[in-house]
Structures are given as structure tokens and as C-alpha cells.
Amino acid sequence: MITLAIAGKPNCGKSTFFRAATLAQAEIANYPFTTIDANHGVAYARTTCPCREMRVPCENCLDGVRFVPIGLIDVAGLVPEAHKGRGLGNQFLDNLRQADAILQIVDASGGTDAEGNPVGIGSRDPEKDIEFLQYEFSMWMYGILSRNWAKLQRQAQARDFSLAAAIADTFAGLGVTLEQIRDATDEAGIDLRTAGEEDLIRFCRELMAISKPMLIVGNKADLAPQECLDRLAKHDVIFASAAGELALRMAAEGKFIRYLPGDQSFTPNPEANLSAAQQAGLAKVAEFMRRFDGTGIQRALDAAVFDLLDRIVVFPVEDEHKLTDSKGRVLPDAFLMKRGSTPRDLAYQVHTDIGEGFLYAIDAKTGMRVKDTLELKNGDIIKIVSVRK
Ligand SMILES: Nc1nc2c(ncn2[C@@H]2O[C@H](COP(=O)(O)OP(=O)(O)O)[C@@H](O)[C@H]2O)c(=O)[nH]1
Ligand SMILES: [Mg+2]
């Protein structure tokens, strides 16, 4: 499963984001484990279910909106000098290992200092928070590299092993590949054999960006003065209100409103009895959604999955006419695949055996047999024909 980590300094709203994103209405949360442990949960990427276009009855979506499970990790707050072991330090950074991408939360309201202590709204420049996490993370990588540097060089000489391969081994736990090491070397414009401290720091910075793509979320945008919004808008930032999203999801769960995560507005339930305070709270969220086209939480999750990680959604079926599995369930699965994946890749993702026995695939939308080198498209419905079942 694709996993995203929520990272940032204390008090920027990570846990609120996590709670909001993992609180799913029963109809959405068809995934058996919504909470893995306190900090690991299941969130969803939102996509269009092909059932409407294909005119089949479907029980796995809500009004044609399909939610595909992804993993979410609420990482402990990061403080300055974490790479030297301050705060939760290494534990924090180790946590990021498991993530395919990082949602970097910043306090867009400028209401917390570098350590996360509350200060007056607008008194902290939120742009500084962006740089801070990237610095700590890349310096942590540099720390690992510099501690191992002498050993790596010996290894490279003794075993006729390239230095790049030795570095890839060192960072294998982070999911770093040899190709990424080469790309980072090129980007940093350095020669590993003669690299000095500054070169290696630059190299780590590139390696971090390549191996752990990051998306910046400007949270608490509901409190943010215009100046803070303007500063952040210079970067690629998704503005959000995690507190607003949490309020909506709780209200939807209680049937006070009708709202699907990612909708740009919500509809109050005329039969619900809301107190004046609840009404005022929801009115504030509604105003925020008009300004920012929604609360931003689902947009951030979707941007990380579909843009940053470049995934598409593919629907495997066993019956290409009814679009069902062997038990008659319509469009039972939705897989997040890397763009460029082929039917054979899909077969392997369904099951290794099916992949090994792969014969050919049928595109259920056209009814045609497709080449195993075909590049799958977002929303494809595919039947795999395999010698194994
Ligand atoms: N106004 C506003 N407050 C928020 C928002 N998100 C979080 N908060 C508040 O910010 C404080 C810190 O949030 P929390 O999620 O615990 O931050 P964490 O330390 O990063 O996990 C809490 O009082 C939250 O209610 C938001 O989008 N808007
Ligand atoms: Mg927290």
C-alpha cells in the first residue's frame, strides 16, 4: 500500500490532519483496518468510479466517487537540531523510512515559533518552516553518510564496488536505489570520489528530494493573515484547514450534514438539530471552503498520490462483461499503479502466481485483447488471463 508520512514541527496540526484524514464514514471505510496503531492509519485517495460510465450497479463507491485506501503515518513533531538527536530526533527520521512521500505540514497562520510554541498569529514567517524540515532531513542523511564515509571508501576499493553502489546499500532502508544515487550525483554536480563535506551535503539534499518527494500543506489557513498566505503562495503549497475537515467529517458521521471528503461544499441535513454554536462553526468552515475551494485535506492526499507519486487507478476484474470478480462483486478492487505500468505489472500486483502465469489481458471498456506492453491508463478496467488462478 502507498504510504504517506505527515511531518512538521510540533503544533502545526499534524495530528488533526491525521485524525481528519483517517476518520471515514462507514460507507467509505470498507478497508478492514482503519487504524493500524496510534500513529498509523488508513486514509483514502479520491477518484471517479467507472461504474457510471459503464452503467453497472456498484456497491464500492458513493455516488460515483471511489475512495482507494492508502497508509498514513502521523510522525512525531520535529524540532530544530533533530538531526543531532534533539527531541525525538532519530526516531522521527526513522519513521520516514516507511513512507513513499511526505506531506510537510507548515503552520500557515504564523502562530507558532520554530519549536512549535504558540506566538501571536502572523509573528512567525511560515516560509521558514518549509526550509527547516528539508534541512533537518537532509542533514540526517548526511550524518549517516559521513559516519560511514571511511568505511564506504574502503569497501569501494577493496571489492571493486562502485562508491555509488555502496551508498545505495547504506540507504537501502530508505528505499534508495542506485539510479537515484546517480541522479542525485548529477543534480549536485559532484564527483563522489573527490567530494568534500559541502559537496556531500548538497548531494544529500538532492537525494532526499529524489527519494522522498514532498508536498507542502499550508495548514491553519483559516487563521492565516494575507501576508502569510502570500509568502507561502510563492511555493507550491496546498492551503488547508485540518480542523475544518475534522469538523465536517464528524458532522457527516453524525448525519448532521452531507459531505464526502474532497467535496467543495456540504449540505446541512434539514432534519438535524444543530445548536447555534454548531451552526456557527459549520458556517465558518463553509466560508473557508468558498475561499479555498474545499478544506484542502483531500486535495493534499490526492495531489501526493496522483501528482507527486504519479499513480493511476486501475480496476482488475474477472468477468469483463459484468465487471465482477468470481464472487459477483462489481468493480471490487481499485489498484494504485505507477504511471507507465502494463497489464503484466497489474497481474503481478494482483498475485505473484497470476503474474508468472500471465497470458494476456482484455480491456473491459473496449472488449479488446491488449498487448502486455500496453501502458495502462487511469480508470482502466482490466481482465487478466493467466494460466494460474
Ligand atoms: N484554526 C485551526 N487550528 C488548527 C488547525 N489544525 C490544527 N489546529 C489546532 O492546532 C493545535 C495543534 O494541533 P495538533 O494537530 O495537535 O498539532 P501537532 O502537534 O502537529 O500534531 C490544536 O489546538 C489544533 O486544534 C486548523 O486547520 N485550523
Ligand atoms: Mg501531534
Short mmCIF file of C-alpha atoms and ligand atoms in Angstrom, two decimals:
data_model
loop_
_atom_site.label_atom_id
_atom_site.label_comp_id
_atom_site.label_asym_id
_atom_site.label_seq_id
_atom_site.Cartn_x
_atom_site.Cartn_y
_atom_site.Cartn_z
CA MET A 1 0.00 0.00 0.00
CA ILE A 2 1.20 3.51 -0.76
CA THR A 3 2.09 5.28 2.46
CA LEU A 4 2.35 8.97 3.18
CA ALA A 5 4.02 10.46 6.25
CA ILE A 6 2.75 13.66 7.86
CA ALA A 7 5.72 15.64 9.11
CA GLY A 8 6.39 19.07 10.53
CA LYS A 9 7.21 20.94 13.71
CA PRO A 10 5.08 20.49 16.84
CA ASN A 11 1.64 22.14 16.87
CA CYS A 12 1.34 22.73 13.15
CA GLY A 13 -1.70 20.43 13.02
CA LYS A 14 -0.26 17.02 12.06
CA SER A 15 -2.46 15.00 14.40
CA THR A 16 -5.54 16.99 13.43
CA PHE A 17 -4.75 16.29 9.78
CA PHE A 18 -4.22 12.62 10.62
CA ARG A 19 -7.46 12.31 12.57
CA ALA A 20 -9.43 14.10 9.86
CA ALA A 21 -7.94 12.07 7.01
CA THR A 22 -8.40 8.71 8.73
CA LEU A 23 -11.93 9.37 10.00
CA ALA A 24 -14.03 7.81 7.26
CA GLN A 25 -17.74 7.28 7.09
CA ALA A 26 -18.69 3.60 7.34
CA GLU A 27 -19.60 3.55 3.64
CA ILE A 28 -16.13 4.71 2.65
CA ALA A 29 -14.12 2.67 5.10
CA ASN A 30 -14.57 -0.73 3.53
CA TYR A 31 -10.95 -1.40 4.35
CA PRO A 32 -10.79 -3.78 7.31
CA PHE A 33 -8.22 -1.92 9.40
CA THR A 34 -8.79 1.77 9.70
CA THR A 35 -6.29 2.21 12.50
CA ILE A 36 -3.12 0.17 12.48
CA ASP A 37 -1.75 1.73 15.64
CA ALA A 38 -1.86 5.14 17.25
CA ASN A 39 0.16 6.79 14.52
CA HIS A 40 -0.53 4.54 11.54
CA GLY A 41 -3.90 4.81 9.85
CA VAL A 42 -5.75 4.32 6.61
CA ALA A 43 -6.72 7.32 4.55
CA TYR A 44 -8.09 7.43 1.03
CA ALA A 45 -7.31 8.85 -2.37
CA ARG A 46 -10.40 10.05 -4.19
CA THR A 47 -11.13 9.12 -7.78
CA THR A 48 -14.05 8.62 -10.16
CA CYS A 49 -15.57 5.15 -10.10
CA PRO A 50 -16.03 3.85 -13.65
CA CYS A 51 -19.36 2.23 -12.73
CA ARG A 52 -21.42 5.14 -14.01
CA GLU A 53 -19.72 5.35 -17.36
CA MET A 54 -20.07 1.57 -17.69
CA ARG A 55 -23.65 1.56 -16.36
CA VAL A 56 -23.17 -1.22 -13.85
CA PRO A 57 -24.63 -1.32 -10.33
CA CYS A 58 -21.80 -0.74 -7.86
CA GLU A 59 -21.56 -1.05 -4.11
CA ASN A 60 -17.99 0.08 -3.73
CA CYS A 61 -18.40 3.78 -4.33
CA LEU A 62 -20.57 6.65 -3.14
CA ASP A 63 -22.50 8.33 -5.92
CA GLY A 64 -19.74 7.51 -8.37
CA VAL A 65 -16.95 8.71 -6.06
CA ARG A 66 -14.42 5.99 -5.28
CA PHE A 67 -12.07 6.04 -2.28
CA VAL A 68 -8.89 3.99 -2.60
CA PRO A 69 -7.03 3.14 0.64
CA ILE A 70 -3.54 4.47 1.34
CA GLY A 71 -1.45 4.33 4.51
CA LEU A 72 -0.89 7.45 6.60
CA ILE A 73 1.68 7.97 9.36
CA ASP A 74 1.49 10.76 11.93
CA VAL A 75 5.16 11.37 12.60
CA ALA A 76 6.28 12.90 15.92
CA GLY A 77 6.97 16.64 15.82
CA LEU A 78 10.35 17.65 14.51
CA VAL A 79 12.35 20.27 16.38
CA PRO A 80 15.42 22.23 15.28
CA GLU A 81 18.65 20.18 15.51
CA ALA A 82 16.70 16.91 15.36
CA HIS A 83 19.39 15.52 13.07
CA LYS A 84 21.78 15.79 16.03
CA GLY A 85 19.40 13.69 18.09
CA ARG A 86 17.45 16.51 19.70
CA GLY A 87 13.80 15.86 20.59
CA LEU A 88 12.71 12.54 19.20
CA GLY A 89 15.47 13.04 16.64
CA ASN A 90 16.38 9.78 15.01
CA GLN A 91 13.14 8.11 15.93
CA PHE A 92 11.36 10.81 13.97
CA LEU A 93 13.58 10.46 10.98
CA ASP A 94 13.49 6.66 11.08
CA ASN A 95 9.72 6.92 10.86
CA LEU A 96 10.03 8.50 7.46
CA ARG A 97 11.64 5.35 6.12
CA GLN A 98 8.30 3.69 5.68
CA ALA A 99 6.81 6.50 3.61
CA ASP A 100 6.69 6.80 -0.17
CA ALA A 101 6.18 10.54 0.10
CA ILE A 102 5.99 13.19 2.81
CA LEU A 103 3.22 15.66 3.47
CA GLN A 104 5.07 18.52 5.04
CA ILE A 105 2.67 20.47 7.22
CA VAL A 106 3.50 24.10 7.94
CA ASP A 107 1.55 26.48 10.14
CA ALA A 108 0.36 28.95 7.52
CA SER A 109 -1.01 31.25 10.20
CA GLY A 110 2.48 32.04 11.51
CA GLY A 111 1.14 31.45 15.03
CA THR A 112 3.85 29.09 16.32
CA ASP A 113 7.59 29.59 16.68
CA ALA A 114 10.39 27.32 15.43
CA GLU A 115 9.80 24.90 18.30
CA GLY A 116 6.02 24.94 17.92
CA ASN A 117 5.25 27.20 20.89
CA PRO A 118 2.23 29.43 20.37
CA VAL A 119 3.09 33.04 19.48
CA GLY A 120 0.86 35.76 18.09
CA ILE A 121 -0.80 34.97 14.75
CA GLY A 122 1.42 36.22 11.91
CA SER A 123 4.55 36.64 14.03
CA ARG A 124 6.47 33.70 12.52
CA ASP A 125 7.36 33.67 8.84
CA PRO A 126 5.82 30.38 7.63
CA GLU A 127 8.32 30.16 4.77
CA LYS A 128 11.00 29.33 7.35
CA ASP A 129 9.11 26.17 8.28
CA ILE A 130 9.47 24.82 4.76
CA GLU A 131 13.24 25.13 4.74
CA PHE A 132 13.58 23.76 8.26
CA LEU A 133 12.24 20.26 7.65
CA GLN A 134 14.19 19.88 4.45
CA TYR A 135 17.36 20.95 6.23
CA GLU A 136 16.87 18.54 9.15
CA PHE A 137 16.04 15.62 6.92
CA SER A 138 18.92 16.11 4.52
CA MET A 139 21.37 16.71 7.38
CA TRP A 140 20.25 13.48 8.96
CA MET A 141 21.10 11.69 5.73
CA TYR A 142 24.41 13.48 5.62
CA GLY A 143 25.12 12.35 9.21
CA ILE A 144 24.67 8.72 8.20
CA LEU A 145 26.84 9.19 5.15
CA SER A 146 29.67 10.99 6.93
CA ARG A 147 29.76 8.45 9.78
CA ASN A 148 30.17 5.69 7.20
CA TRP A 149 32.33 7.56 4.74
CA ALA A 150 35.70 5.98 5.51
CA LYS A 151 34.19 2.51 5.53
CA LEU A 152 32.38 3.14 2.26
CA GLN A 153 35.56 4.22 0.56
CA ARG A 154 37.42 1.15 1.82
CA GLN A 155 34.63 -1.08 0.58
CA ALA A 156 34.60 0.57 -2.78
CA GLN A 157 38.33 -0.02 -3.20
CA ALA A 158 38.59 -3.48 -1.74
CA ARG A 159 35.69 -5.03 -3.58
CA ASP A 160 35.85 -3.13 -6.81
CA PHE A 161 32.45 -1.92 -5.84
CA SER A 162 31.39 1.49 -7.04
CA LEU A 163 31.05 4.13 -4.35
CA ALA A 164 27.55 4.83 -5.65
CA ALA A 165 26.56 1.20 -5.07
CA ALA A 166 27.97 1.30 -1.53
CA ILE A 167 25.96 4.46 -0.79
CA ALA A 168 22.82 2.88 -2.25
CA ASP A 169 23.35 -0.02 0.17
CA THR A 170 23.71 2.37 3.09
CA PHE A 171 20.36 4.00 2.29
CA ALA A 172 18.57 0.85 1.17
CA GLY A 173 16.34 1.11 4.24
CA LEU A 174 15.03 4.39 2.90
CA GLY A 175 14.18 2.74 -0.38
CA VAL A 176 17.01 4.49 -2.22
CA THR A 177 18.14 2.91 -5.50
CA LEU A 178 21.45 3.05 -7.36
CA GLU A 179 19.75 5.03 -10.12
CA GLN A 180 18.66 7.63 -7.57
CA ILE A 181 22.23 7.90 -6.26
CA ARG A 182 23.41 8.55 -9.82
CA ASP A 183 20.67 11.13 -10.41
CA ALA A 184 21.48 12.92 -7.15
CA THR A 185 25.18 12.95 -8.04
CA ASP A 186 24.35 14.55 -11.39
CA GLU A 187 21.95 17.06 -9.87
CA ALA A 188 24.50 18.08 -7.24
CA GLY A 189 27.20 18.26 -9.93
CA ILE A 190 29.79 16.39 -7.86
CA ASP A 191 32.26 13.56 -8.22
CA LEU A 192 31.74 11.16 -5.30
CA ARG A 193 35.39 10.06 -5.26
CA THR A 194 36.68 13.54 -4.54
CA ALA A 195 33.64 15.02 -2.78
CA GLY A 196 34.20 17.17 0.30
CA GLU A 197 31.78 17.94 3.13
CA GLU A 198 29.86 20.65 1.28
CA ASP A 199 29.55 18.51 -1.81
CA LEU A 200 28.13 15.66 0.21
CA ILE A 201 25.63 17.92 1.96
CA ARG A 202 24.44 19.13 -1.42
CA PHE A 203 24.29 15.56 -2.64
CA CYS A 204 22.16 14.53 0.36
CA ARG A 205 19.79 17.38 -0.33
CA GLU A 206 19.26 16.15 -3.87
CA LEU A 207 18.98 12.55 -2.75
CA MET A 208 16.30 13.50 -0.24
CA ALA A 209 14.28 15.33 -2.88
CA ILE A 210 14.57 12.43 -5.32
CA SER A 211 13.91 9.59 -2.89
CA LYS A 212 11.26 11.19 -0.65
CA PRO A 213 9.07 13.53 -2.66
CA MET A 214 7.43 16.18 -0.51
CA LEU A 215 4.24 18.14 -0.73
CA ILE A 216 3.81 21.26 1.34
CA VAL A 217 0.49 21.79 3.10
CA GLY A 218 -0.20 25.28 4.47
CA ASN A 219 -2.43 24.27 7.37
CA LYS A 220 -4.42 26.60 9.65
CA ALA A 221 -5.04 28.70 6.55
CA ASP A 222 -8.35 29.63 8.21
CA LEU A 223 -6.36 31.74 10.69
CA ALA A 224 -3.70 32.98 8.31
CA PRO A 225 -3.22 36.69 7.64
CA GLN A 226 -2.96 37.59 3.97
CA GLU A 227 0.75 38.31 4.27
CA CYS A 228 1.49 34.75 5.41
CA LEU A 229 -0.63 33.32 2.58
CA ASP A 230 1.22 35.48 0.07
CA ARG A 231 4.60 34.33 1.35
CA LEU A 232 3.67 30.67 1.09
CA ALA A 233 1.98 31.11 -2.27
CA LYS A 234 5.44 31.66 -3.79
CA HIS A 235 5.99 27.95 -3.20
CA ASP A 236 3.89 25.09 -4.43
CA VAL A 237 1.64 24.96 -1.37
CA ILE A 238 -1.79 23.46 -0.83
CA PHE A 239 -3.71 25.59 1.65
CA ALA A 240 -5.81 23.67 4.12
CA SER A 241 -7.79 23.63 7.30
CA ALA A 242 -7.39 20.29 9.04
CA ALA A 243 -9.61 21.49 11.87
CA GLY A 244 -12.31 22.37 9.34
CA GLU A 245 -12.09 18.96 7.68
CA LEU A 246 -12.25 17.19 11.03
CA ALA A 247 -15.39 19.15 11.95
CA LEU A 248 -17.00 18.21 8.63
CA ARG A 249 -16.16 14.53 8.89
CA MET A 250 -17.55 14.38 12.42
CA ALA A 251 -20.68 16.23 11.34
CA ALA A 252 -21.12 13.89 8.36
CA GLU A 253 -20.65 10.85 10.59
CA GLY A 254 -23.35 12.19 12.90
CA LYS A 255 -25.60 12.75 9.84
CA PHE A 256 -25.78 16.48 10.53
CA ILE A 257 -24.52 17.24 7.06
CA ARG A 258 -23.96 15.50 3.76
CA TYR A 259 -20.31 15.72 2.79
CA LEU A 260 -17.85 13.49 1.02
CA PRO A 261 -14.14 14.14 1.62
CA GLY A 262 -12.93 16.35 -1.19
CA ASP A 263 -16.32 17.91 -1.94
CA GLN A 264 -16.10 21.66 -2.37
CA SER A 265 -19.16 22.25 -0.22
CA PHE A 266 -21.53 20.38 2.11
CA THR A 267 -25.28 20.24 2.56
CA PRO A 268 -26.84 20.55 6.01
CA ASN A 269 -29.37 17.85 6.83
CA PRO A 270 -32.72 19.69 7.24
CA GLU A 271 -33.81 17.21 9.91
CA ALA A 272 -30.71 17.63 12.08
CA ASN A 273 -30.95 19.64 15.25
CA LEU A 274 -27.84 21.77 15.39
CA SER A 275 -27.06 24.10 18.26
CA ALA A 276 -26.32 27.75 17.47
CA ALA A 277 -22.64 27.12 18.22
CA GLN A 278 -22.51 24.13 15.86
CA GLN A 279 -24.21 26.16 13.15
CA ALA A 280 -21.76 29.00 13.58
CA GLY A 281 -18.83 26.56 13.46
CA LEU A 282 -20.06 25.00 10.23
CA ALA A 283 -20.76 28.42 8.71
CA LYS A 284 -17.09 29.30 9.27
CA VAL A 285 -15.94 26.13 7.56
CA ALA A 286 -18.34 26.84 4.67
CA GLU A 287 -16.84 30.27 4.25
CA PHE A 288 -13.33 28.80 4.23
CA MET A 289 -14.37 26.27 1.58
CA ARG A 290 -15.71 29.01 -0.66
CA ARG A 291 -12.44 30.88 -0.42
CA PHE A 292 -10.17 27.87 -0.92
CA ASP A 293 -12.40 25.51 -2.95
CA GLY A 294 -12.75 22.99 -0.16
CA THR A 295 -10.80 22.27 3.03
CA GLY A 296 -7.64 21.18 1.19
CA ILE A 297 -7.15 17.90 3.07
CA GLN A 298 -8.40 15.56 0.36
CA ARG A 299 -6.72 17.73 -2.26
CA ALA A 300 -3.39 17.25 -0.48
CA LEU A 301 -3.81 13.45 -0.26
CA ASP A 302 -4.82 13.25 -3.93
CA ALA A 303 -2.01 15.52 -5.09
CA ALA A 304 0.54 13.37 -3.24
CA VAL A 305 -0.78 10.14 -4.76
CA PHE A 306 -1.66 11.22 -8.29
CA ASP A 307 0.77 14.06 -8.99
CA LEU A 308 3.78 13.60 -6.75
CA LEU A 309 3.86 9.79 -6.88
CA ASP A 310 2.33 9.71 -10.37
CA ARG A 311 -0.14 6.93 -9.68
CA ILE A 312 -3.17 5.93 -11.72
CA VAL A 313 -6.15 3.83 -10.59
CA VAL A 314 -6.76 0.54 -12.37
CA PHE A 315 -9.68 -1.82 -11.73
CA PRO A 316 -8.95 -5.54 -12.19
CA VAL A 317 -11.99 -7.77 -12.87
CA GLU A 318 -12.52 -11.44 -13.65
CA ASP A 319 -15.65 -11.06 -15.78
CA GLU A 320 -15.05 -8.39 -18.40
CA HIS A 321 -18.76 -8.15 -19.26
CA LYS A 322 -20.28 -7.83 -15.80
CA LEU A 323 -17.11 -6.19 -14.40
CA THR A 324 -17.14 -8.52 -11.42
CA ASP A 325 -14.81 -10.82 -9.53
CA SER A 326 -15.53 -14.54 -9.16
CA LYS A 327 -17.99 -13.80 -6.35
CA GLY A 328 -20.07 -11.45 -8.49
CA ARG A 329 -18.89 -8.25 -6.79
CA VAL A 330 -18.85 -5.30 -9.18
CA LEU A 331 -15.51 -3.47 -9.54
CA PRO A 332 -14.27 -4.99 -6.27
CA ASP A 333 -10.72 -3.65 -6.33
CA ALA A 334 -9.01 -0.42 -7.23
CA PHE A 335 -5.21 -0.54 -7.52
CA LEU A 336 -2.90 2.43 -7.42
CA MET A 337 -0.29 1.75 -10.07
CA LYS A 338 2.70 3.76 -11.16
CA ARG A 339 2.01 5.53 -14.45
CA GLY A 340 3.62 3.51 -17.22
CA SER A 341 2.57 0.18 -15.66
CA THR A 342 1.48 -2.58 -18.01
CA PRO A 343 -1.16 -5.33 -17.74
CA ARG A 344 1.63 -7.71 -16.75
CA ASP A 345 2.56 -5.39 -13.86
CA LEU A 346 -1.09 -5.41 -12.81
CA ALA A 347 -1.13 -9.21 -12.93
CA TYR A 348 1.86 -9.30 -10.58
CA GLN A 349 0.21 -6.81 -8.26
CA VAL A 350 -2.93 -8.97 -8.06
CA HIS A 351 -0.80 -12.00 -7.19
CA THR A 352 2.71 -13.23 -7.98
CA ASP A 353 1.27 -16.50 -9.34
CA ILE A 354 -1.06 -14.65 -11.68
CA GLY A 355 1.84 -12.52 -12.85
CA GLU A 356 4.01 -15.58 -13.52
CA GLY A 357 1.24 -17.27 -15.46
CA PHE A 358 0.25 -14.12 -17.34
CA LEU A 359 -1.01 -14.81 -20.88
CA TYR A 360 -2.81 -11.66 -22.00
CA ALA A 361 -5.25 -9.01 -20.85
CA ILE A 362 -8.61 -7.69 -22.00
CA ASP A 363 -9.60 -4.04 -21.78
CA ALA A 364 -13.17 -4.33 -20.46
CA LYS A 365 -14.15 -0.92 -21.81
CA THR A 366 -13.43 -1.93 -25.42
CA GLY A 367 -13.69 -5.70 -25.05
CA MET A 368 -10.39 -5.96 -26.93
CA ARG A 369 -7.38 -8.03 -26.13
CA VAL A 370 -4.43 -5.74 -25.37
CA LYS A 371 -0.69 -6.15 -25.67
CA ASP A 372 1.19 -6.88 -22.48
CA THR A 373 3.36 -3.86 -23.22
CA LEU A 374 0.35 -1.51 -23.31
CA GLU A 375 0.62 1.43 -20.93
CA LEU A 376 -2.38 1.33 -18.59
CA LYS A 377 -4.49 4.48 -18.25
CA ASN A 378 -6.23 5.96 -15.25
CA GLY A 379 -9.67 4.36 -14.86
CA ASP A 380 -8.88 1.27 -16.95
CA ILE A 381 -10.85 -1.89 -16.19
CA ILE A 382 -8.73 -4.92 -17.00
CA LYS A 383 -9.31 -8.64 -17.09
CA ILE A 384 -6.13 -10.66 -16.74
CA VAL A 385 -5.95 -14.03 -18.42
CA SER A 386 -3.38 -16.22 -16.71
CA VAL A 387 -2.59 -19.94 -16.70
CA ARG A 388 -2.71 -19.78 -12.92
CA LYS A 389 -5.66 -18.76 -10.79
N1 LIG B 1 -7.60 27.10 13.39
C1 LIG B 1 -7.04 25.93 13.16
N2 LIG B 1 -6.47 25.24 14.16
C2 LIG B 1 -5.90 24.05 13.89
C3 LIG B 1 -5.91 23.52 12.59
N3 LIG B 1 -5.27 22.32 12.64
C4 LIG B 1 -4.89 22.12 13.90
N4 LIG B 1 -5.27 23.17 14.68
C5 LIG B 1 -5.04 23.35 16.14
O1 LIG B 1 -3.64 23.43 16.35
C6 LIG B 1 -3.28 22.80 17.58
C7 LIG B 1 -2.20 21.76 17.32
O2 LIG B 1 -2.76 20.72 16.53
P1 LIG B 1 -2.17 19.25 16.52
O3 LIG B 1 -2.91 18.54 15.45
O4 LIG B 1 -2.20 18.65 17.86
O5 LIG B 1 -0.67 19.53 16.07
P2 LIG B 1 0.61 18.56 16.00
O6 LIG B 1 1.43 18.83 17.20
O7 LIG B 1 1.32 18.97 14.76
O8 LIG B 1 0.12 17.15 15.93
C8 LIG B 1 -4.56 22.22 18.13
O9 LIG B 1 -5.08 23.12 19.07
C9 LIG B 1 -5.46 22.12 16.93
O10 LIG B 1 -6.83 22.20 17.26
C10 LIG B 1 -6.52 24.26 11.54
O11 LIG B 1 -6.56 23.88 10.38
N5 LIG B 1 -7.06 25.45 11.89
MG MG B 2 0.61 15.51 17.18
#
